[in-house]
XYZ file of C-alpha atoms in Angstrom:
675
model
C 141.427 36.513 93.954
C 139.589 33.235 93.269
C 139.346 31.158 96.462
C 138.700 27.412 96.474
C 136.145 26.004 98.911
C 138.808 23.759 100.431
C 141.405 26.080 101.905
C 141.484 29.658 103.096
C 144.911 31.009 102.014
C 147.142 32.524 104.678
C 147.494 35.581 102.457
C 143.789 36.303 102.852
C 144.056 36.144 106.624
C 147.081 38.453 106.513
C 145.143 40.919 104.349
C 142.204 40.936 106.763
C 144.507 41.448 109.740
C 146.239 44.308 107.960
C 142.912 45.994 107.232
C 141.892 45.435 110.832
C 145.121 47.053 112.009
C 144.311 50.043 109.793
C 140.946 50.427 111.540
C 138.827 49.205 108.610
C 136.546 47.252 110.901
C 133.299 47.721 108.982
C 134.848 46.262 105.832
C 136.604 43.474 107.720
C 133.442 42.475 109.624
C 131.434 42.392 106.406
C 134.014 40.435 104.397
C 134.885 38.017 107.205
C 131.184 37.366 107.769
C 130.731 36.514 104.096
C 133.774 34.240 104.110
C 132.497 32.347 107.163
C 129.652 30.985 105.033
C 132.330 29.143 103.031
C 134.728 28.367 105.896
C 132.478 28.119 108.975
C 135.004 26.102 110.983
C 138.012 28.344 110.384
C 139.323 29.320 113.807
C 141.309 32.445 112.956
C 138.714 33.816 110.536
C 135.980 33.686 113.166
C 138.236 35.413 115.702
C 138.994 38.190 113.195
C 135.263 38.606 112.632
C 134.516 38.786 116.382
C 137.332 41.283 116.991
C 136.088 43.729 114.341
C 132.546 43.402 115.679
C 133.858 44.423 119.115
C 135.623 47.462 117.700
C 132.355 48.425 116.003
C 130.571 48.238 119.378
C 128.455 45.247 118.310
C 129.325 43.349 121.470
C 126.405 40.902 121.491
C 127.218 39.809 117.946
C 130.893 39.471 118.858
C 130.044 37.271 121.850
C 127.804 35.115 119.637
C 130.724 34.563 117.266
C 132.987 33.692 120.192
C 130.457 31.173 121.519
C 130.448 29.468 118.109
C 134.263 29.528 118.105
C 134.395 28.001 121.584
C 132.145 25.116 120.521
C 134.758 24.068 117.958
C 137.951 25.214 119.720
C 137.307 25.405 123.485
C 141.017 25.675 124.381
C 141.858 28.509 122.001
C 143.238 31.111 124.385
C 142.730 34.119 122.108
C 138.966 33.577 121.980
C 138.846 33.815 125.796
C 141.043 36.924 125.692
C 138.699 38.464 123.129
C 135.702 37.551 125.286
C 137.392 39.284 128.220
C 137.879 42.405 126.094
C 134.201 42.302 125.128
C 133.216 42.232 128.799
C 135.590 45.112 129.514
C 133.799 47.072 126.792
C 130.536 46.310 128.618
C 132.113 47.331 131.940
C 131.389 43.882 133.384
C 134.468 43.387 135.559
C 133.614 39.942 137.042
C 132.885 38.458 133.596
C 136.017 40.078 132.150
C 138.209 38.663 134.941
C 136.688 35.196 134.537
C 137.296 35.152 130.783
C 140.829 36.518 131.016
C 141.749 33.993 133.701
C 140.621 31.208 131.377
C 142.788 32.724 128.647
C 145.968 32.871 130.752
C 145.187 29.488 132.269
C 145.392 27.992 128.778
C 148.166 30.244 127.554
C 150.296 32.033 130.168
C 152.205 33.873 127.406
C 149.480 36.462 126.769
C 150.891 39.803 127.920
C 147.754 41.670 126.811
C 145.532 39.441 128.950
C 147.765 39.903 131.986
C 147.843 43.678 131.425
C 144.043 43.816 131.142
C 143.699 41.669 134.267
C 145.958 44.020 136.187
C 143.861 46.990 135.124
C 140.500 45.386 135.934
C 141.744 44.143 139.304
C 142.875 47.699 140.145
C 139.488 49.106 139.148
C 137.794 46.636 141.503
C 140.229 47.413 144.326
C 141.870 43.975 144.286
C 145.442 45.244 144.548
C 146.966 41.895 145.517
C 145.813 40.182 142.326
C 146.621 43.308 140.333
C 150.250 43.082 141.479
C 150.370 39.358 140.630
C 149.079 40.048 137.139
C 151.585 42.866 136.710
C 154.376 40.518 137.757
C 153.416 38.249 134.888
C 153.569 41.215 132.525
C 157.119 41.980 133.702
C 158.136 38.303 133.393
C 156.960 38.204 129.797
C 158.648 41.536 129.010
C 161.927 40.070 130.237
C 161.724 37.253 127.686
C 162.714 37.653 124.043
C 159.659 38.470 121.946
C 160.066 35.415 119.647
C 160.019 33.116 122.683
C 156.828 34.725 123.984
C 155.226 34.477 120.553
C 156.290 30.842 120.121
C 155.021 29.967 123.609
C 151.678 31.495 122.740
C 151.522 29.518 119.487
C 152.376 26.319 121.366
C 149.688 26.905 123.979
C 147.080 27.269 121.228
C 148.160 24.072 119.498
C 150.080 25.618 116.604
C 153.029 23.303 117.178
C 154.718 23.486 113.786
C 154.770 27.283 113.769
C 155.969 27.357 117.378
C 158.767 24.886 116.632
C 159.946 26.743 113.523
C 160.019 30.081 115.358
C 161.846 28.597 118.367
C 164.464 26.868 116.237
C 165.119 30.093 114.293
C 165.581 31.953 117.575
C 168.002 29.361 118.969
C 170.040 29.308 115.765
C 170.369 33.084 115.945
C 170.814 33.616 119.685
C 172.323 30.352 120.940
C 171.199 28.439 124.029
C 168.373 30.068 125.955
C 166.680 28.175 128.831
C 163.101 29.189 128.034
C 163.475 28.587 124.301
C 165.041 25.168 124.958
C 162.305 24.357 127.459
C 159.667 25.278 124.889
C 161.334 23.091 122.276
C 161.338 20.246 124.817
C 157.606 20.740 125.431
C 157.003 20.623 121.685
C 159.017 17.383 121.595
C 156.783 15.907 124.295
C 153.691 16.983 122.355
C 155.087 15.217 119.273
C 156.063 12.169 121.393
C 159.746 12.657 120.555
C 160.665 12.009 124.165
C 164.361 11.289 123.682
C 164.932 14.771 122.253
C 162.797 16.308 124.991
C 164.856 14.555 127.652
C 168.114 15.923 126.226
C 166.686 19.431 125.944
C 165.378 19.465 129.523
C 168.756 18.235 130.767
C 170.323 21.137 128.883
C 167.905 23.628 130.435
C 168.773 22.405 133.936
C 172.485 22.654 133.167
C 171.956 26.333 132.317
C 169.378 26.986 135.048
C 169.550 24.305 137.802
C 166.916 26.081 139.897
C 164.288 26.233 137.119
C 161.544 24.413 139.018
C 158.982 24.209 136.208
C 161.547 22.780 133.806
C 162.691 20.274 136.436
C 159.153 19.053 137.035
C 158.563 18.693 133.286
C 161.882 16.836 133.022
C 160.725 14.405 135.705
C 157.440 13.862 133.841
C 159.374 13.143 130.635
C 161.600 10.615 132.389
C 158.503 8.926 133.810
C 156.986 8.780 130.322
C 160.187 7.036 129.175
C 159.936 4.593 132.118
C 163.246 5.903 133.461
C 162.144 5.744 137.063
C 165.536 5.781 138.845
C 166.574 8.847 136.839
C 163.195 10.472 137.530
C 163.606 9.916 141.262
C 167.053 11.509 141.183
C 165.804 14.483 139.136
C 162.884 15.046 141.514
C 165.078 15.074 144.644
C 165.759 18.869 144.686
C 161.999 19.556 144.685
C 160.885 16.903 147.147
C 161.219 19.105 150.243
C 158.486 21.408 148.923
C 155.959 18.660 149.639
C 153.266 19.920 147.272
C 150.470 17.579 146.254
C 151.611 17.614 142.624
C 155.168 16.636 143.564
C 153.892 13.887 145.871
C 151.810 12.593 142.974
C 154.924 12.419 140.790
C 156.810 10.728 143.609
C 154.034 8.146 143.915
C 154.093 7.499 140.161
C 157.837 6.897 140.340
C 157.371 4.583 143.333
C 154.835 2.539 141.352
C 157.245 2.375 138.419
C 159.979 1.088 140.719
C 157.640 -1.465 142.280
C 157.571 0.345 145.642
C 153.805 0.112 146.014
C 153.635 0.532 149.796
C 155.479 3.814 149.406
C 153.053 4.893 146.671
C 150.053 4.048 148.861
C 151.473 6.164 151.695
C 152.023 9.093 149.330
C 148.513 8.922 147.858
C 147.009 8.767 151.329
C 149.143 11.726 152.437
C 147.771 13.779 149.542
C 144.208 12.758 150.353
C 144.707 13.633 154.018
C 145.485 17.227 153.033
C 142.364 17.583 150.887
C 138.704 17.859 151.918
C 136.970 14.486 151.785
C 133.815 16.134 150.401
C 134.620 18.532 147.545
C 131.331 20.408 147.653
C 130.739 22.385 144.454
C 134.386 22.391 143.400
C 134.248 20.360 140.188
C 137.987 20.339 139.588
C 138.680 19.113 143.106
C 136.070 16.392 142.668
C 137.843 15.172 139.504
C 141.238 15.265 141.223
C 139.969 13.335 144.242
C 138.425 10.723 141.973
C 141.764 10.313 140.174
C 143.636 9.984 143.470
C 141.306 7.253 144.703
C 141.687 5.455 141.374
C 145.506 5.542 141.569
C 145.361 4.440 145.202
C 143.126 1.547 144.171
C 145.605 0.454 141.496
C 148.455 0.318 144.010
C 146.346 -1.601 146.541
C 145.195 -4.059 143.874
C 148.793 -4.707 142.829
C 149.590 -5.806 146.390
C 146.492 -8.001 146.594
C 144.761 -5.801 149.177
C 141.425 -6.360 147.511
C 138.887 -4.950 150.002
C 140.863 -1.692 150.238
C 141.191 -1.513 146.447
C 137.444 -2.023 146.009
C 136.761 0.731 148.541
C 139.086 3.114 146.692
C 137.581 2.358 143.272
C 134.050 2.644 144.666
C 134.883 5.995 146.237
C 136.213 7.210 142.872
C 132.961 6.156 141.161
C 130.887 7.828 143.906
C 132.742 11.081 143.326
C 132.247 10.803 139.561
C 129.417 8.477 138.492
C 130.515 8.675 134.832
C 134.134 7.801 135.714
C 134.505 4.870 133.349
C 138.005 4.003 134.519
C 136.796 3.511 138.099
C 133.976 1.195 137.012
C 136.274 -0.725 134.671
C 138.880 -1.068 137.422
C 136.268 -2.821 139.541
C 135.348 -5.083 136.626
C 139.024 -5.706 135.867
C 139.503 -7.288 139.284
C 137.770 -10.263 137.586
C 136.423 -11.477 140.947
C 134.226 -8.436 141.707
C 130.465 -8.649 141.112
C 128.340 -5.553 140.460
C 125.002 -4.923 142.120
C 121.956 -4.258 139.893
C 122.008 -0.672 141.171
C 125.605 -0.211 140.012
C 124.721 -1.621 136.589
C 121.923 0.950 136.244
C 124.274 3.795 137.186
C 126.726 2.606 134.514
C 123.961 2.252 131.910
C 122.792 5.800 132.550
C 126.321 7.191 132.357
C 127.111 5.262 129.166
C 124.215 6.866 127.224
C 124.514 10.344 128.775
C 125.479 12.929 126.109
C 127.988 14.616 128.454
C 130.007 11.427 129.040
C 133.486 11.704 127.549
C 134.712 9.350 124.825
C 137.262 7.555 127.024
C 134.726 7.142 129.848
C 132.193 5.692 127.390
C 134.723 3.079 126.241
C 135.522 2.085 129.834
C 131.835 1.942 130.769
C 131.055 -0.401 127.876
C 133.779 -2.825 128.879
C 132.657 -2.668 132.511
C 129.040 -3.302 131.506
C 130.175 -6.175 129.308
C 131.848 -7.829 132.302
C 128.938 -7.081 134.655
C 126.360 -8.558 132.285
C 128.578 -11.556 131.481
C 128.753 -12.310 135.198
C 124.974 -11.840 135.401
C 124.462 -14.564 132.759
C 123.316 -12.307 129.909
C 125.801 -12.988 127.082
C 123.738 -11.222 124.412
C 123.677 -7.878 126.217
C 127.214 -8.456 127.461
C 128.493 -8.921 123.898
C 126.599 -5.809 122.773
C 128.652 -3.739 125.220
C 131.944 -5.531 124.523
C 131.386 -4.971 120.802
C 130.498 -1.311 121.299
C 133.500 -0.714 123.550
C 135.809 -2.376 121.039
C 134.355 -0.415 118.126
C 134.781 2.902 119.936
C 138.341 2.063 120.949
C 139.251 0.853 117.457
C 137.802 4.006 115.907
C 140.136 6.140 118.033
C 143.144 3.917 117.323
C 145.948 4.423 114.823
C 146.717 0.697 114.726
C 147.983 -0.644 111.392
C 148.417 -4.431 111.201
C 150.805 -4.082 108.241
C 153.508 -2.740 110.569
C 153.830 -6.015 112.493
C 153.436 -8.057 109.346
C 156.242 -6.138 107.645
C 158.411 -6.553 110.740
C 157.694 -10.298 110.719
C 158.614 -10.608 107.057
C 161.887 -8.759 107.635
C 162.715 -10.704 110.809
C 162.441 -13.884 108.737
C 164.719 -12.428 106.077
C 167.370 -11.036 108.449
C 167.388 -13.323 111.484
C 168.209 -16.651 109.870
C 169.971 -19.627 111.382
C 173.110 -18.654 109.446
C 172.864 -15.094 110.797
C 172.901 -16.321 114.397
C 175.556 -18.961 113.758
C 177.892 -16.259 112.466
C 177.327 -14.306 115.691
C 177.605 -17.127 118.181
C 179.058 -16.004 121.501
C 178.107 -12.344 121.072
C 176.284 -10.356 123.736
C 176.477 -10.173 127.518
C 177.270 -13.450 129.253
C 174.878 -13.057 132.213
C 172.058 -15.654 132.369
C 169.887 -13.550 134.716
C 166.807 -12.683 132.609
C 163.874 -15.001 131.993
C 161.675 -13.573 129.240
C 158.026 -14.677 129.406
C 156.312 -13.633 126.207
C 153.489 -14.397 123.788
C 150.066 -12.846 123.360
C 148.311 -10.976 126.168
C 145.767 -13.132 128.025
C 147.673 -16.293 127.104
C 148.485 -17.365 130.665
C 151.777 -15.499 130.938
C 150.949 -14.002 134.345
C 150.326 -17.495 135.700
C 153.724 -18.663 134.413
C 155.340 -15.574 135.901
C 153.685 -16.206 139.269
C 154.777 -19.851 139.263
C 158.384 -18.972 138.461
C 158.477 -16.006 140.848
C 157.523 -18.365 143.656
C 160.908 -20.073 143.267
C 163.463 -18.774 145.809
C 166.024 -18.077 143.069
C 163.722 -16.110 140.718
C 162.373 -12.606 141.186
C 159.219 -11.406 139.464
C 159.279 -7.805 138.250
C 156.727 -6.541 135.727
C 156.281 -5.928 132.007
C 159.561 -4.136 131.374
C 159.804 -1.743 128.388
C 163.577 -1.965 127.907
C 163.731 -4.359 124.939
C 161.038 -2.441 123.078
C 162.875 0.821 123.763
C 166.080 -0.635 122.297
C 164.170 -1.822 119.222
C 162.806 1.699 118.743
C 166.310 3.120 118.977
C 167.525 0.631 116.367
C 164.562 1.657 114.230
C 165.427 5.348 114.481
C 162.851 7.839 113.268
C 162.212 6.122 109.972
C 158.463 5.647 109.763
C 158.450 3.938 106.362
C 156.468 0.797 107.181
C 157.400 -0.744 103.845
C 161.154 -0.451 104.461
C 161.840 0.097 108.177
C 165.418 0.279 109.463
C 164.791 -2.402 112.104
C 165.361 -5.378 112.101
C 167.821 -4.855 109.258
C 169.876 -2.656 111.580
C 170.689 -5.749 113.663
C 173.093 -6.831 110.927
C 175.170 -3.671 111.455
C 175.744 -4.314 115.166
C 179.265 -5.271 116.187
C 180.148 -7.798 118.911
C 181.046 -4.888 121.205
C 177.721 -3.153 120.557
C 175.747 -6.340 121.239
C 177.567 -6.854 124.514
C 177.036 -3.207 125.456
C 173.299 -3.457 124.756
C 173.052 -6.598 126.888
C 174.939 -4.978 129.744
C 172.801 -1.871 129.422
C 169.638 -3.975 129.677
C 170.962 -5.613 132.849
C 171.943 -2.258 134.331
C 168.676 -0.516 133.509
C 166.541 -3.339 134.913
C 168.577 -3.559 138.120
C 166.249 -1.092 139.861
C 163.435 -3.657 139.538
C 165.424 -6.375 141.358
C 164.878 -5.426 144.976
C 165.166 -9.005 146.321
C 168.636 -9.628 144.912
C 167.806 -13.066 143.520
C 170.067 -14.491 140.789
C 167.316 -14.623 138.124
C 164.476 -12.245 137.255
C 161.461 -12.281 134.940
C 160.672 -9.773 132.196
C 157.026 -10.447 131.306
C 156.522 -8.078 128.384
C 154.339 -10.198 126.055
C 155.165 -8.243 122.902
C 158.838 -9.192 123.202
C 158.067 -12.180 120.950
C 158.643 -9.699 118.119
C 162.220 -9.160 119.306
C 163.552 -12.629 120.107
C 166.334 -12.080 117.574
C 167.482 -8.941 119.384
C 167.207 -10.685 122.769
C 169.325 -13.604 121.569
C 171.994 -11.295 120.125
C 172.470 -9.237 123.273
C 171.599 -11.831 125.969
C 172.436 -15.238 124.493
C 172.130 -17.038 127.847
C 168.755 -15.564 128.840
C 165.813 -17.945 129.004
C 162.824 -17.362 126.693
C 159.412 -18.878 127.447
C 156.544 -18.635 124.958
C 153.139 -18.935 126.645
C 150.437 -20.033 124.251
C 146.701 -20.532 124.502
C 143.929 -21.925 122.295
C 143.152 -19.203 119.694
C 139.430 -18.877 120.435
C 139.991 -18.626 124.195
C 142.940 -16.261 123.808
C 141.365 -13.974 121.208
C 138.033 -13.779 123.013
C 139.788 -12.987 126.283
C 141.584 -10.129 124.542
C 138.385 -8.824 122.959
C 136.787 -8.360 126.375
C 139.887 -6.785 127.910
C 140.456 -3.033 127.886
C 144.176 -2.430 128.271
C 145.614 0.600 130.042
C 147.806 1.334 127.031
C 149.032 -0.318 123.853
C 147.759 -3.694 122.620
C 145.716 -1.854 119.982
C 145.360 -5.054 117.945
C 142.816 -6.385 120.435
C 139.865 -4.152 119.519
C 138.365 -5.931 116.511
C 137.677 -9.524 115.531
C 139.778 -9.211 112.396
C 142.714 -7.425 114.077
C 143.129 -9.894 116.936
C 142.835 -12.899 114.611
C 145.311 -11.394 112.169
C 147.714 -10.670 115.035
C 147.402 -14.212 116.371
C 148.208 -15.661 112.934
C 151.209 -13.335 112.572
C 152.422 -14.366 116.026
C 152.256 -18.041 115.028
C 154.149 -17.301 111.824
C 156.946 -15.477 113.640
C 157.237 -18.054 116.419
C 157.576 -20.837 113.834
C 160.425 -18.837 112.340
C 162.197 -18.521 115.707
C 161.853 -22.295 116.181
C 163.625 -22.818 112.855
C 166.261 -20.098 113.216
C 167.026 -20.817 116.893
C 166.093 -24.463 117.435
C 165.557 -25.328 121.081
C 166.087 -21.728 122.183
C 162.475 -21.010 123.175
C 160.427 -23.157 125.559
C 156.771 -23.330 124.564
C 154.228 -23.774 127.364
C 150.567 -24.329 126.546
C 148.147 -22.774 129.007
C 145.831 -25.783 128.680
C 148.657 -28.136 129.699
C 149.383 -26.053 132.801
C 145.736 -26.251 133.826
C 145.568 -30.015 133.195
C 148.863 -31.071 134.811
C 150.450 -28.320 136.872
C 153.296 -30.306 138.415
C 154.561 -31.714 135.114
C 154.663 -28.270 133.561
C 156.306 -26.714 136.622
C 159.066 -29.328 136.524
C 159.457 -28.728 132.787
C 159.790 -24.972 133.335
C 162.342 -25.326 136.107
C 164.362 -27.890 134.158
C 164.544 -25.453 131.260
C 165.718 -22.712 133.632
C 168.332 -25.054 135.114
C 166.814 -24.831 138.588
C 165.816 -27.478 141.155
C 162.165 -28.239 141.742
C 160.564 -26.300 144.595
C 157.124 -26.992 146.102
C 156.510 -23.253 146.407
C 155.978 -23.148 142.638
C 152.973 -25.460 143.011
C 151.607 -23.160 145.713
C 152.086 -20.048 143.591
C 148.748 -18.618 144.774
C 150.241 -18.139 148.238
C 152.903 -15.786 146.886
C 151.964 -12.264 147.996
C 154.244 -10.472 145.523
C 153.000 -7.445 143.627
C 151.220 -8.302 140.357
C 150.318 -5.486 137.980
C 148.572 -7.287 135.125
C 144.799 -7.826 134.670
C 145.226 -11.392 135.944
C 146.490 -10.256 139.348
C 143.570 -11.663 141.355
C 143.283 -14.817 139.267
C 146.875 -15.878 139.999
C 146.256 -15.413 143.720
C 143.892 -18.400 143.542
C 144.713 -22.085 142.991
C 144.485 -23.468 139.448
C 140.903 -23.242 138.189
C 139.199 -24.158 134.913
C 136.524 -21.445 134.904
C 138.079 -19.388 132.127
C 138.938 -22.225 129.757
C 135.833 -22.098 127.551
C 134.222 -18.773 128.413
C 134.038 -17.920 124.720
C 131.483 -20.664 124.071
C 128.683 -18.647 125.704
C 129.414 -15.978 123.085
C 129.827 -18.362 120.131
C 126.799 -17.016 118.195
C 128.665 -13.717 117.729
C 132.127 -15.121 116.997
C 131.710 -16.613 113.512
C 133.810 -13.828 111.986
C 136.570 -14.521 114.503
C 136.671 -18.168 113.416
C 136.761 -17.128 109.768
C 139.636 -14.705 110.309
C 141.607 -17.238 112.362
C 141.294 -19.795 109.572
C 143.901 -22.556 109.755
C 145.173 -21.235 113.113
C 142.160 -22.925 114.730
C 143.785 -26.293 114.087
C 147.537 -25.678 113.890
C 148.189 -23.331 116.786
C 150.176 -25.688 119.037
């Protein structure tokens, strides 16, 4: 059979496995070794080669092959199982146990590994662990073989094969809790969270006491920002009080805005753990994460010294922990010592530093060196951090541009006139939107200082509805949304508006008549907002393009906002934003209030009165003293809005002007006509 250098056919692998099963190990080892010269990175081929070498007693060669396999596929469970079998052949019980434990840690559906562990534990006299391993063998024997096989495939990353096998089993045998749970896990891996949620709910209907499925269900609800539902789902497990469940509880508390509760939970977990982890690397990583999460909650409440202490502790535990260093930088008011800068420099160039840590370290160094008055070196790190983040991104600017073109086609003035009076009647929401780093947090803080307005956070509900209206059509040239808006009935629009109000109710702990949704990207969905909430207020915060784009380029966001990691992308996004906002002005005249950040800085009281007039509310002095409001603020500007109006950030980009010529070029006419 003539084989191309591109692909190793499955039939060839099947033939080698068949020969291996027939005991033809000399031939298989020779042929697989030859084929590896042409397909050196093929995972299964190298495992076949190593396995035949073991059967031939060539253990050292087999272990060499497994080491090469691990370099490319470190989380491939079968390589660790094979390594364990090699050590059993050498009668090295400790090494065999260590390798087999790695295998089952990655993939618990390996009956052969559990059986071998049981045997080796018995040989070493460790009867307690032998019985535990045997219990796993019995658990797997009790499951249908296709479910075990599919679980093993899933654990090793073969998602498509695992999904196909699981679906075939369910079609043949009907509902089965473990098969449904596996399908839900595959859904999570594919980011199809709505399906996963339904499947987990089905599992818990069949098996209400399935603790692992319940915990995974809670994690899925958290990923969907369904915090009230997650809290309810977690309730049956809460009495167990494990650290992992407390961590989930704290995450839910943060999502609900209950930050004091989250702080108490994080501190309770830390109190049960050793403060000094010693040589336990995994514990050290976990402690660093806990201190980071604690720092985030403290920062949100404005408890700055405690937040700094938590972030610093996280960095002490893990000097290459980029997120801890960036969290300090992201306070905006923190200043690094020269010693801290040197620690970050060393970690940034260290070969062992992970990709995500390297990105965070570059942004932190950019901020540290900017504050130190070295714009050239600062820009070098900002540029490197952006380049690394952009390289890992799947961002495609055409998606927003296509959406903008279709919004202009669908959401015309005539379209809205024909639907006048649709949607929910409540006037409660105030949408503050625009680009990130445009001054929206300041506007939110001003408004949330009014006794009739409650500040919440950047709520995902409108974006989630838009995704539902989009469906699973990923054709960027002809997406279903926003065209699907035209198919909505008056009843559906009202139902969506009422659903938005119901689902955001959990964020309104103060019971004030109005509340703020400060998701900046909602400018893409003003048509949807108007259809379902025609009496909501919509405020567009806008900032000079050079100041706004530069501020985004030096900001590393926790998630999303992938358009901010290159000069061309952020400029292109800004121009598209202007284009779409001009359309909303024409299609919905007078509907959106535009507030320029520069005007707020220059004349605060005039702009505050203008905002409150638009919202139909009386003037209140508290809005001028917004910096005294101690409410929780989760955005990067949290510490800045706890200070009186200041001009420091207005022209920060000018120190970096020598490196921003391309940004000016890409912005083009937007430099002059952005207001």
